[in-house]
Every structure is written in structure tokens, then in C-alpha cells.
Coordinates of C-alpha atoms in Angstrom, one line a residue:
X12 CA -35.8 96.4 -30.1
X13 CA -34.0 98.9 -32.2
X14 CA -35.2 102.3 -33.3
X15 CA -38.7 103.0 -34.7
X16 CA -37.1 103.1 -38.2
X17 CA -35.9 99.5 -37.7
X18 CA -39.3 98.5 -36.3
X19 CA -41.2 100.0 -39.3
X20 CA -38.7 98.3 -41.7
X21 CA -39.3 94.9 -40.0
X22 CA -43.1 95.2 -40.2
X23 CA -43.0 96.2 -43.8
X24 CA -40.6 93.3 -44.7
X25 CA -42.8 90.7 -43.0
X26 CA -46.0 92.0 -44.6
X27 CA -44.3 92.0 -48.0
X28 CA -42.6 88.5 -47.7
X29 CA -45.1 86.6 -45.6
X30 CA -48.3 88.4 -46.3
X31 CA -49.1 88.8 -42.6
X32 CA -52.1 90.9 -41.6
X33 CA -52.3 93.8 -39.2
X34 CA -53.4 91.8 -36.2
X35 CA -50.7 89.2 -36.6
X36 CA -48.0 91.8 -37.1
X37 CA -49.2 93.6 -34.0
X38 CA -48.9 90.5 -31.9
X39 CA -45.5 89.6 -33.3
X40 CA -43.9 93.0 -32.6
X41 CA -46.0 93.7 -29.5
X42 CA -47.3 97.1 -30.8
X43 CA -50.7 98.5 -31.4
X44 CA -52.5 98.0 -34.7
X45 CA -52.3 101.8 -35.3
X46 CA -48.5 101.5 -35.3
X47 CA -48.7 98.7 -37.8
X48 CA -50.9 100.7 -40.1
X49 CA -48.5 103.6 -39.9
X50 CA -45.6 101.4 -40.8
X51 CA -47.5 99.9 -43.8
X52 CA -48.4 103.4 -44.9
X53 CA -44.9 105.0 -44.7
X54 CA -41.4 103.8 -44.1
X55 CA -40.6 107.0 -42.1
X56 CA -42.1 107.0 -38.6
X57 CA -44.3 110.1 -37.8
X58 CA -42.7 112.7 -35.7
X59 CA -43.4 112.5 -32.0
X60 CA -45.7 115.1 -30.7
X61 CA -44.1 117.6 -28.3
X62 CA -46.4 118.0 -25.4
X63 CA -47.6 121.5 -24.8
X64 CA -46.2 122.6 -21.4
X65 CA -48.7 124.5 -19.4
X66 CA -47.4 127.1 -16.8
X67 CA -50.5 128.1 -15.0
X68 CA -48.6 130.2 -12.5
X69 CA -46.7 132.2 -15.2
X70 CA -49.7 132.8 -17.4
X71 CA -51.1 135.9 -15.5
X72 CA -47.6 137.6 -15.7
X73 CA -46.9 137.1 -19.4
X74 CA -48.3 140.5 -20.4
X75 CA -46.0 142.2 -17.8
X76 CA -43.0 140.3 -19.2
X77 CA -43.8 141.3 -22.7
X78 CA -44.1 144.9 -21.7
X79 CA -40.6 144.8 -20.1
X80 CA -39.2 143.3 -23.3
X81 CA -40.8 145.9 -25.5
X82 CA -39.3 148.7 -23.4
X83 CA -35.9 147.2 -24.2
X84 CA -36.4 148.0 -27.9
X85 CA -35.5 151.7 -27.2
X86 CA -33.3 151.3 -24.1
X87 CA -29.5 151.5 -24.3
X88 CA -27.8 148.2 -25.1
X89 CA -26.2 147.9 -21.7
X90 CA -29.3 148.7 -19.8
X91 CA -31.7 146.1 -21.1
X92 CA -33.6 143.5 -19.1
X93 CA -32.0 140.2 -18.4
X94 CA -34.1 137.2 -17.4
X95 CA -32.9 137.6 -13.8
X96 CA -33.9 141.2 -13.7
X97 CA -37.4 140.4 -15.0
X98 CA -37.8 137.7 -12.4
X99 CA -36.8 140.0 -9.6
X100 CA -39.2 142.7 -10.8
X101 CA -42.1 140.2 -11.0
X102 CA -41.4 139.3 -7.4
X103 CA -41.0 142.9 -6.2
X104 CA -43.6 144.7 -8.2
X105 CA -46.2 142.0 -8.8
X106 CA -45.8 139.7 -5.7
X107 CA -45.3 136.8 -8.1
X108 CA -44.4 133.4 -6.7
X109 CA -42.5 132.0 -9.6
X110 CA -39.4 129.9 -10.2
X111 CA -36.6 131.4 -12.2
X112 CA -36.4 128.6 -14.8
X113 CA -40.0 129.2 -16.0
X114 CA -39.3 133.0 -16.4
X115 CA -35.9 132.3 -18.1
X116 CA -37.4 129.9 -20.7
X117 CA -40.3 132.2 -21.6
X118 CA -38.0 135.2 -22.0
X119 CA -35.6 133.2 -24.2
X120 CA -38.5 132.3 -26.5
X121 CA -40.4 135.5 -26.4
X122 CA -37.6 138.1 -26.9
X123 CA -36.8 137.3 -30.6
X124 CA -40.6 137.2 -31.3
X125 CA -41.1 140.7 -29.9
X126 CA -38.0 141.9 -31.9
X127 CA -39.5 140.5 -35.1
X128 CA -42.9 141.9 -34.4
X129 CA -41.4 145.4 -34.0
X130 CA -39.5 145.2 -37.3
X131 CA -36.1 145.7 -35.5
X132 CA -34.9 142.3 -36.5
X133 CA -34.2 143.5 -40.0
X134 CA -32.2 146.4 -38.7
X135 CA -29.9 144.2 -36.6
X136 CA -29.5 141.4 -39.2
X137 CA -26.4 141.3 -41.4
X138 CA -26.2 140.5 -45.0
X139 CA -23.1 138.6 -46.4
X140 CA -21.0 140.8 -48.7
X141 CA -18.7 140.2 -51.7
X142 CA -15.7 142.5 -51.8
X143 CA -14.3 143.6 -55.1
X144 CA -10.7 142.5 -55.6
X145 CA -8.2 145.2 -54.9
X146 CA -10.8 147.8 -53.8
X147 CA -11.3 147.6 -50.0
X148 CA -9.3 147.1 -46.8
X149 CA -10.0 147.3 -43.1
X150 CA -7.8 148.7 -40.3
X151 CA -7.9 148.2 -36.5
X152 CA -5.6 148.1 -33.4
X153 CA -5.3 145.2 -31.0
X154 CA -3.4 145.1 -27.7
X155 CA -1.2 142.4 -26.2
X156 CA 1.7 141.8 -23.8
X157 CA 5.3 141.0 -24.4
X158 CA 8.4 140.4 -22.3
X159 CA 10.6 143.3 -23.5
X160 CA 14.2 142.8 -22.3
X161 CA 12.8 140.8 -19.4
X162 CA 10.0 143.3 -18.5
X163 CA 6.3 142.5 -19.0
X164 CA 5.2 145.3 -21.4
X165 CA 1.9 146.3 -23.0
X166 CA 2.1 146.8 -26.8
X167 CA -0.3 147.7 -29.6
X168 CA -0.6 145.9 -32.9
X169 CA -1.7 147.8 -36.0
X170 CA -3.5 145.5 -38.5
X171 CA -4.2 146.3 -42.1
X172 CA -6.3 143.6 -43.9
X173 CA -7.4 143.4 -47.5
X174 CA -11.1 142.6 -47.6
X175 CA -11.1 140.3 -50.7
X176 CA -8.1 138.1 -50.2
X177 CA -7.7 138.3 -46.5
X178 CA -4.0 139.3 -46.8
X179 CA -3.0 141.2 -43.7
X180 CA -0.1 143.3 -42.5
X181 CA 0.7 143.5 -38.7
X182 CA 3.1 145.9 -37.0
X183 CA 3.7 146.4 -33.3
X184 CA 4.2 149.9 -31.7
X185 CA 4.7 151.0 -28.1
X186 CA 1.7 153.4 -28.2
X187 CA -1.5 154.3 -30.0
X188 CA -0.1 157.6 -31.2
X189 CA -1.1 159.1 -34.5
X190 CA 2.6 158.6 -35.6
X191 CA 2.0 154.8 -35.1
X192 CA -1.3 155.0 -37.0
X193 CA 0.3 156.7 -40.0
X194 CA 3.5 154.7 -39.9
X195 CA 1.4 151.5 -39.9
X196 CA -0.3 152.6 -43.1
X197 CA 2.9 153.5 -44.8
X198 CA 4.4 150.2 -43.9
X199 CA 1.3 148.3 -45.1
X200 CA 1.2 150.2 -48.4
X201 CA 4.9 149.7 -49.1
X202 CA 4.8 146.0 -48.1
X203 CA 1.7 145.3 -50.3
X204 CA 3.0 147.5 -53.1
X205 CA 0.0 149.6 -53.6
X206 CA -3.2 151.3 -52.3
X207 CA -6.8 150.0 -52.3
X208 CA -8.7 151.6 -55.1
X209 CA -12.0 152.3 -53.3
X210 CA -11.9 152.7 -49.5
X211 CA -10.5 151.6 -46.2
X212 CA -12.8 151.0 -43.2
X213 CA -12.1 152.3 -39.7
X214 CA -13.6 152.7 -36.3
X215 CA -13.9 156.3 -35.1
X216 CA -10.3 156.4 -34.0
X217 CA -8.9 159.6 -32.3
X218 CA -5.9 159.4 -34.6
X219 CA -8.2 160.2 -37.6
X220 CA -11.5 161.6 -36.3
X221 CA -11.9 164.7 -34.1
X222 CA -15.7 164.7 -34.1
X223 CA -18.5 162.3 -35.0
X224 CA -21.3 164.1 -36.9
X225 CA -24.6 162.7 -38.1
X226 CA -24.7 159.6 -40.2
X227 CA -21.3 158.8 -41.8
X228 CA -20.1 162.4 -41.6
X229 CA -16.9 163.0 -39.6
X230 CA -14.6 165.9 -38.9
X231 CA -11.1 164.5 -39.6
X232 CA -7.8 165.4 -38.2
X233 CA -6.0 167.8 -40.5
X234 CA -2.8 165.6 -40.8
X235 CA -4.9 162.5 -41.4
X236 CA -6.8 164.3 -44.2
X237 CA -3.4 165.3 -45.7
X238 CA -2.3 161.7 -45.5
X239 CA -5.4 160.3 -47.3
X240 CA -5.0 162.9 -50.0
X241 CA -1.4 162.0 -50.5
X242 CA -2.1 158.3 -51.1
X243 CA -5.5 158.8 -52.8
X244 CA -8.0 156.7 -50.9
X245 CA -11.3 157.2 -49.2
X246 CA -12.1 156.4 -45.5
X247 CA -15.3 154.6 -44.5
X248 CA -16.2 155.1 -40.8
X249 CA -18.2 152.5 -39.1
X250 CA -21.1 153.2 -36.8
X251 CA -20.0 154.0 -33.3
X252 CA -19.9 151.2 -30.7
X253 CA -21.0 147.6 -31.0
X254 CA -23.5 148.5 -33.8
X255 CA -20.7 149.1 -36.2
X256 CA -18.4 146.1 -35.3
X257 CA -19.9 143.9 -38.0
X258 CA -19.0 146.5 -40.7
X259 CA -15.4 145.5 -40.5
X260 CA -15.7 142.1 -39.0
X261 CA -12.8 140.7 -41.1
X262 CA -10.1 142.8 -39.4
X263 CA -11.9 142.3 -36.0
X264 CA -11.5 138.6 -36.3
X265 CA -8.0 138.9 -37.8
X266 CA -6.7 140.7 -34.7
X267 CA -7.7 137.8 -32.4
X268 CA -6.7 135.1 -34.8
X269 CA -3.2 136.4 -35.3
X270 CA -2.7 137.0 -31.6
X271 CA -3.9 133.5 -30.7
X272 CA -1.8 131.9 -33.4
X273 CA 1.5 133.6 -33.3
X274 CA 1.7 135.6 -30.0
X275 CA 1.1 132.7 -27.6
X276 CA 3.0 132.2 -25.4
X277 CA 4.0 135.7 -24.5
X278 CA 6.9 136.7 -26.9
X279 CA 10.2 137.3 -25.2
X280 CA 12.2 139.8 -27.2
X281 CA 15.0 142.3 -26.7
X282 CA 13.4 145.0 -28.8
X283 CA 10.2 145.9 -30.7
X284 CA 12.2 145.7 -34.0
X285 CA 13.0 142.1 -33.2
X286 CA 9.3 141.4 -32.6
X287 CA 8.3 143.0 -35.9
X288 CA 10.9 141.0 -37.8
X289 CA 9.3 137.8 -36.2
X290 CA 5.8 139.0 -37.2
X291 CA 6.9 139.5 -40.8
X292 CA 8.0 135.9 -40.9
X293 CA 4.6 134.8 -39.4
X294 CA 2.8 136.8 -42.1
X295 CA 4.7 134.9 -44.8
X296 CA 3.7 131.6 -43.2
X297 CA 0.0 132.7 -43.1
X298 CA -0.1 132.9 -46.9
X299 CA -0.6 129.1 -47.0
X300 CA -3.7 129.1 -44.8
X301 CA -7.3 128.9 -46.1
X302 CA -10.1 131.0 -45.0
X303 CA -13.2 129.0 -44.1
X304 CA -15.3 128.3 -47.2
X305 CA -12.6 129.0 -49.7
X306 CA -10.7 126.5 -51.9
X307 CA -7.7 128.8 -52.6
X308 CA -5.1 130.0 -50.1
X309 CA -4.7 133.5 -48.9
X310 CA -1.4 133.8 -50.8
X311 CA -3.1 132.6 -54.1
X312 CA -6.0 135.1 -53.7
X313 CA -3.5 137.8 -52.9
X314 CA -1.4 137.1 -56.0
X315 CA -4.4 137.7 -58.1
X316 CA -5.5 140.8 -56.2
X317 CA -2.2 142.7 -55.9
X318 CA -1.9 143.9 -59.5
X319 CA -5.3 145.6 -59.2
X320 CA -4.1 148.0 -56.5
X321 CA -3.4 151.7 -57.2
X322 CA 0.3 152.4 -57.5
X323 CA 2.2 154.2 -54.7
X324 CA 2.9 157.9 -55.1
X325 CA 6.4 158.9 -56.1
X326 CA 7.1 160.7 -52.8
X327 CA 7.0 158.9 -49.5
X328 CA 4.8 160.5 -46.8
X329 CA 6.8 161.2 -43.6
X330 CA 4.6 159.6 -40.9
X331 CA 6.5 161.4 -38.1
X332 CA 5.3 164.6 -36.5
X333 CA 7.6 167.6 -37.4
X334 CA 8.7 169.8 -34.5
X335 CA 11.1 172.6 -33.9
X336 CA 12.4 172.6 -30.3
X337 CA 15.1 174.7 -28.8
X338 CA 18.2 173.1 -27.3
X339 CA 18.5 174.0 -23.6
X340 CA 21.7 174.6 -21.6
X341 CA 21.9 170.9 -20.8
X342 CA 22.1 170.1 -24.5
X343 CA 18.5 168.6 -24.3
X344 CA 15.4 169.2 -26.4
X345 CA 11.9 168.6 -24.9
X346 CA 9.5 166.6 -27.1
X347 CA 6.1 165.4 -25.8
X348 CA 7.2 165.7 -22.2
X349 CA 10.4 163.7 -22.7
X350 CA 14.0 165.0 -23.1
X351 CA 16.5 163.9 -25.8
X352 CA 20.2 164.9 -26.0
X353 CA 21.9 166.6 -29.0
X354 CA 25.5 167.6 -29.5
X355 CA 26.6 170.3 -27.1
X356 CA 27.6 172.6 -29.9
X357 CA 23.9 173.2 -30.7
X358 CA 23.0 174.7 -27.2
X359 CA 20.7 177.6 -27.6
X360 CA 19.8 176.9 -31.2
X361 CA 16.4 175.8 -32.7
X362 CA 16.6 172.3 -34.3
X363 CA 14.2 170.3 -36.5
X364 CA 12.9 167.1 -35.0
X365 CA 10.8 164.2 -36.4
X366 CA 8.8 162.3 -33.8
X367 CA 8.0 158.8 -35.1
X368 CA 6.2 155.9 -33.5
X369 CA 9.3 154.3 -32.2
X370 CA 12.1 156.8 -32.6
X371 CA 13.1 160.5 -32.7
X372 CA 15.2 162.0 -35.4
X373 CA 16.9 165.4 -34.8
X374 CA 18.4 167.5 -37.6
X375 CA 20.5 170.6 -37.7
X376 CA 19.4 171.9 -41.1
X377 CA 19.6 168.8 -43.3
X378 CA 22.2 167.1 -41.2
X379 CA 21.1 164.3 -38.9
X380 CA 22.7 165.0 -35.5
X381 CA 20.9 162.6 -33.1
X382 CA 18.7 159.5 -33.3
X383 CA 17.0 158.2 -30.2
X384 CA 14.4 155.5 -29.3
X385 CA 11.2 157.2 -28.4
X386 CA 10.7 157.6 -24.7
X387 CA 7.3 156.4 -23.5
X388 CA 7.6 157.6 -20.0
X389 CA 6.5 161.1 -19.0
X390 CA 9.6 163.2 -18.0
X391 CA 11.9 160.4 -19.2
X392 CA 15.2 161.0 -20.9
X393 CA 17.3 159.6 -23.7
X394 CA 20.9 160.8 -23.4
X395 CA 24.0 159.8 -25.4
X396 CA 27.4 160.3 -23.8
X397 CA 29.0 161.2 -27.2
X398 CA 27.0 164.4 -27.3
X399 CA 28.9 165.8 -24.2
X400 CA 32.5 164.7 -24.9
X401 CA 33.7 168.2 -26.0
X402 CA 32.3 169.7 -22.8
X403 CA 33.7 166.9 -20.6
X404 CA 37.1 167.5 -22.2
X405 CA 37.0 170.9 -20.5
X406 CA 35.3 169.7 -17.4
X407 CA 36.6 166.2 -16.8
X408 CA 35.4 166.2 -13.2
X409 CA 31.7 166.3 -14.4
X410 CA 31.9 162.8 -16.0
X411 CA 31.7 160.7 -12.8
X412 CA 28.2 161.7 -11.8
X413 CA 26.8 162.6 -15.2
X414 CA 23.4 161.4 -16.5
X415 CA 25.1 160.7 -19.8
X416 CA 27.5 158.2 -18.2
X417 CA 24.7 156.5 -16.3
X418 CA 22.7 156.1 -19.6
X419 CA 25.8 154.8 -21.4
X420 CA 26.4 152.2 -18.7
X421 CA 22.7 151.1 -18.7
X422 CA 22.6 150.7 -22.5
X423 CA 26.0 148.9 -22.6
X424 CA 27.7 151.6 -24.7
X425 CA 30.2 152.2 -21.8
X426 CA 31.8 148.7 -21.3
X427 CA 33.9 147.1 -18.7
X428 CA 36.9 147.8 -20.9
X429 CA 36.2 151.5 -20.8
X430 CA 35.9 151.4 -17.0
X431 CA 39.2 149.4 -16.6
X432 CA 41.0 151.9 -18.9
X433 CA 39.6 154.9 -17.0
X434 CA 40.6 153.5 -13.6
X435 CA 44.1 152.7 -14.8
X436 CA 44.5 156.0 -16.5
X437 CA 43.5 158.0 -13.4
X438 CA 45.8 155.9 -11.3
X439 CA 48.8 156.8 -13.6
X440 CA 47.9 160.3 -14.9
X441 CA 45.7 161.7 -12.1
X442 CA 42.0 162.2 -12.2
X443 CA 41.8 165.1 -14.7
X444 CA 44.4 164.0 -17.1
X445 CA 43.3 160.3 -16.8
X446 CA 39.7 161.3 -17.6
X447 CA 40.8 163.3 -20.6
X448 CA 42.6 160.2 -21.9
X449 CA 39.4 158.3 -21.6
X450 CA 37.5 161.0 -23.4
X451 CA 40.0 160.8 -26.3
X452 CA 39.3 157.1 -26.4
X453 CA 35.5 157.7 -26.5
X454 CA 36.0 160.1 -29.4
X455 CA 37.4 157.2 -31.4
X456 CA 33.9 155.7 -31.5
X457 CA 32.7 158.5 -33.8
X458 CA 34.7 157.1 -36.8
X459 CA 35.6 153.5 -35.7
X460 CA 33.5 150.5 -34.9
X461 CA 32.9 149.8 -31.2
X462 CA 34.5 146.4 -31.3
X463 CA 37.7 147.7 -32.7
X464 CA 38.0 150.4 -30.1
X465 CA 37.4 147.9 -27.3
X466 CA 40.0 145.6 -28.9
X467 CA 42.4 148.5 -28.9
X468 CA 41.8 149.1 -25.2
X469 CA 42.5 145.5 -24.4
X470 CA 45.7 145.5 -26.4
X471 CA 47.0 148.7 -24.9
X472 CA 46.2 147.6 -21.3
X473 CA 47.8 144.2 -21.9
X474 CA 51.2 146.0 -21.9
X475 CA 50.3 148.5 -19.3
X476 CA 49.7 151.5 -21.6
X477 CA 47.0 154.0 -20.7
X478 CA 47.5 156.4 -23.6
X479 CA 44.7 157.2 -26.1
X480 CA 47.2 157.3 -29.0
X481 CA 48.2 153.7 -28.3
X482 CA 44.5 152.7 -28.2
X483 CA 44.0 154.4 -31.5
X484 CA 46.9 152.6 -33.2
X485 CA 45.8 149.2 -31.9
X486 CA 42.1 149.9 -32.8
X487 CA 43.2 150.6 -36.4
X488 CA 45.2 147.4 -36.4
X489 CA 42.2 145.5 -35.1
X490 CA 40.1 147.0 -37.9
X491 CA 42.4 145.4 -40.4
X492 CA 41.7 142.0 -38.8
X493 CA 37.9 142.2 -38.8
X494 CA 36.2 139.0 -40.0
X495 CA 36.7 138.7 -43.7
X496 CA 39.9 140.8 -43.8
X497 CA 42.1 137.7 -44.0
X498 CA 42.0 133.9 -43.6
X499 CA 43.5 133.8 -40.1
X500 CA 41.0 136.2 -38.6
X501 CA 38.1 134.7 -40.5
X502 CA 38.9 131.4 -38.9
X503 CA 38.7 133.1 -35.5
X504 CA 42.4 133.8 -34.8
X505 CA 43.1 136.3 -32.0
X506 CA 44.4 139.8 -32.7
X507 CA 47.6 140.3 -30.7
X508 CA 48.9 143.6 -29.4
X509 CA 51.4 145.5 -31.5
X510 CA 52.6 147.5 -28.5
X511 CA 56.1 146.7 -27.2
X512 CA 56.8 146.9 -23.4
X513 CA 60.6 147.2 -22.9
X514 CA 60.3 145.8 -19.4
X515 CA 58.4 142.7 -20.5
X516 CA 60.8 142.4 -23.5
X517 CA 63.9 142.3 -21.2
X518 CA 62.3 139.8 -18.8
X519 CA 61.4 137.4 -21.6
X520 CA 63.6 134.8 -23.2
X521 CA 66.3 136.4 -25.4
X522 CA 65.2 134.2 -28.3
X523 CA 61.6 135.3 -28.1
X524 CA 60.2 137.6 -30.7
X525 CA 57.9 140.3 -29.5
X526 CA 55.6 142.1 -32.0
X527 CA 57.7 140.9 -34.9
X528 CA 61.0 142.5 -33.6
X529 CA 64.2 140.6 -33.0
X530 CA 65.4 139.8 -29.5
X531 CA 67.3 142.6 -27.6
X532 CA 70.9 141.3 -27.4
X533 CA 72.5 144.4 -26.0
X534 CA 74.3 144.2 -22.6
X535 CA 72.7 145.7 -19.6
X536 CA 73.8 149.4 -19.2
X537 CA 76.4 150.1 -16.5
X538 CA 77.2 153.3 -14.6
X539 CA 80.7 152.2 -13.5
X540 CA 82.4 154.9 -15.7
X541 CA 80.7 157.6 -13.8
X542 CA 82.4 156.5 -10.5
X543 CA 85.7 158.2 -11.6
X544 CA 83.9 161.5 -12.0
X545 CA 82.5 161.1 -8.5
X546 CA 86.0 160.5 -7.1
X547 CA 87.4 163.6 -8.8
X548 CA 84.6 165.8 -7.6
X549 CA 85.2 164.6 -4.0
X550 CA 88.9 165.5 -4.2
X551 CA 88.3 169.0 -5.6
X552 CA 85.7 169.7 -2.9
X553 CA 88.3 168.7 -0.2
X554 CA 91.0 171.0 -1.6
X555 CA 88.6 174.0 -1.7
X556 CA 87.6 173.4 1.9
X557 CA 91.3 173.4 3.0
X558 CA 92.0 176.8 1.3
X559 CA 89.0 178.3 2.9
X560 CA 90.0 177.2 6.4
X561 CA 93.6 178.6 6.0
X562 CA 92.5 182.0 4.9
X563 CA 93.0 184.9 7.5
X564 CA 90.4 187.6 7.8
X565 CA 91.6 191.2 7.1

């Protein structure tokens, strides 16, 4: 027999077609006459009655359980009763002999009833909201891990999400600094092409809020208040803790969605800039997705929302923190417990520095004199060998063990070609002079591309030259053959050396042409003509000796 619906349908069909009575139908389908009467009365079977489960052992303890649940109404969220804790208290304090399942089932049913009776249910319930186009946005940070140059590294993702369309901007930074917070906003505003007209919602982040006051009142960081004034928007601060999470639920969900969609598996990148470029591509692909319950895509909704934003101000706000450190005797400035090198000519002077989320810019007046990646390690250093070349020209012996050389090797700026030239130059010219030749080569990097300098080193050493002037000549020649300079080089043709070694030239075939010059057809030089002079000198010396021996002393 099928379901009760099928049974009722069969009874009603036989009664309609055959005119059978209640007793006959009951015998045919082996059911009670009351069931037949129900089928003839309605095609839908009546709902089965759920038996009332009686828990006689639990009944005396229900008032105690209710009291525990009522105390939870005013208790901290993380210190409220669980069913297990209630069960243990009943055993310890009331000597109850109860099974855990009966207590668990009663608590599950009774807790929401007590919440509703107290009126607290309305306070915790949420009401769906409609967001005006172009008016509101939400901001949050999320953390995740990447393999940065082969090292598992923790990073932080700034997320800016438009509340109406769901269009979101994501950028990765190595820290949760205020510089990252402000830089993320600037990037989002410039990428979106405008600023929300009403407000942006935030948690009570340290980068913006210094003190939480009563209600929605906050004491804001002075630099953050200046930033908001510059771009002309209001900040809406959510309630602290879990109670305020729903107030910006869109960006809370966006952090997890984007991380699961585009950052799994763990990204393997060589730099944070490379990762941000990848993330920008992912954002473009996200424009074709649809948010649940919507017919249009995120990109379509954003196209309608974007013209409604307020325009950007004429001046760009500098998100970096301005500082004025003094250059010490090691040509280093200290910024946030990290050291950065500057040209040695600035030792003892006060310079202007801009500390950004991922880099540090150092100026002498308006002139940019140094740019470093921001050091995230306390007492770490970022040192450039170029800043010390003038000092090393006077103190060449200091190069071997210098921190600047170690950093240059670690970053790849000091290549195997530089090492080979240095070794050969010291072998030929001596340690001091050979090192100075290397420093002259390193100075070429200030006004020539690195690849042309290394090409010049290879060309010079191919003929045994260890002179910086030769490297410079060959580097300039290599620059003329960079890709795009002519058809041969664009096709990948090698750049040959323009330096002529007379020794190699003489040993090669006379018909060969070296560096575009004709073969040397001159005869090998001879010193035979000087032999006559040697013979005359020998005869003169013998005559002088004879005269001296024949002389008589007076």
C-alpha cells in the first residue's frame, strides 16, 4: 500500500465509480470505517497527532532550569549556560538523576521561549535593509597567508564594499598600520572614481578610533578625522563586539567569500605588488557574479551606482605618515624602530620621510633621495650599496665586510658578473685599486640600466680587460642594442664585444676580422738591429779597462 494520500484517493474513486458503502470499502482496503469516513470527507489525510512526551523525572527540575536560563539574559555572552553546564549543576546542586538528552531537549525548546517572554528577542532580531545607491559603503580587514618569495607569511586584506551594488575593492598590506588603512581608502576611492555620499561603516578600529564613548559617539584619531574631512564623508561606527557584526554584514561576508574564492590554494608570489595585481584581475572577474536574490550582476548594478558618487577632491591625500629623522654617521635614518639608508652626503642632516604601508620615501627638500620597501621586523635594516659608493671610493677596504654589500647580494643587485670583475680587478690591480675600479663600475648604474652595465662587464672581461672605462664604453654600446633598437637585436642577436685584444688578434687567423678592423699584416717586430749596438758597447768597455790597468799611480 502506498501513502495515505494514495489510500484516500483509491477510497474516494471506488465510492464515486462503484457506489460502495463504508463497510465494503473498509473490508476492501483493510482499514477502519473511521478512516473511510475521513477519506470520503476530505482528500487530504488529517495530520498525525504527535504524542506528548512525558518526562516525569525532569518535571520537578524545570523551574530550576528556567531560572538558570533567565539569569543568562543579563550575563556576558561568553559566560552563559550551555545545556551541559545546566545538567552538571542539576546533578551537583539538586542531586538530580537525569539523562543529558532530556535536559538538552528541554533547554533547546525553552531558551527561545524565555527570550521572547523577556522582550529581548526584538532587540537581537535583525531587520532587512535597503541601501540607497551610491550612498553607503562598508570597510573591514581580513587576514590570510601567502608564500612570499618561498616564505609562509601572514598578510592583511583591506576590503571596501559598496553596500548597494556589492562592488568591492581588495588590497593586501603587510601590516594593520594606519598607513595601510588610509592607503586602502585612497586606492578604493581612486579605483571607484568617487566617494559615497552618506557614510562608511566601520568596526571600532584602532586606526580610526582612540576611545569608545557612550552610544555611537567616538573619539577619533586626529589624522583620521583630517582624512575624512578631506574626502567629505561620515563614519558610522558599529556596536562593539558580536552585537555590531550584523550592522556591516555585507563586508563581513565579502572578506570570507573573496578569500575562499581567489586565495585558495595559498598564493605563491614574489612580492605583495604582484599579489595586488592578481587581486585586481580577480575583482574584474567578480563583476559577472550575481548576489543571491538578484537578477542583475554586480557589474551591472555598479554601472548604475557609480555616477551617483561624490567626485574626488582635486588634491590627493598623502596616506603616508610624515616624519623628519636625522641621518646618523652610518648614513641611516631610524623610522618606527627600523633603519633605512640614504646617500652618505646627507650625514648629520635632517631629512623628510614619508612612511607608507609598503614603502618608505626619503626626501632632501623636494628631491627624492631614497626609496625602500618598508621593513616589518623590529631593528631591521634596508640598505642600498649605491648610497655608500663615494665613501667606499676613499675607503675601499671597507667594502668586503659591509652591510651594504651583503644586502646588495641578498637582493640580487650585486650579481655574479660584479663579483667576477671585482676578483679579476684585484688580481691585476691590487686590492685597493681593483676595488676602486669596481666602484667606478657600480657608479655606472646611476645613469645606465643594470642589464647594459652587466653586458659591458661581460664584454670587457671576454678580452681580459678590468678597466671601468672599458666597461662604460661597452655598456653604452649595449644600450644601443637593447630590444627595439634594431632588427637584429630585436630578433635576439647577441651583442659582441667592441674591445680589441692585440694578443688574441695576433693569434687568430690573419684573414679574420676582429671588431670590424682589418687583419694585422705587419711582420713580427725584430731586435736584431740592436745587436750591433751591444757589440760596440762591449768593445768600448774593453778598451777603457785596458787603459785603466796600464796607468801608474803617482
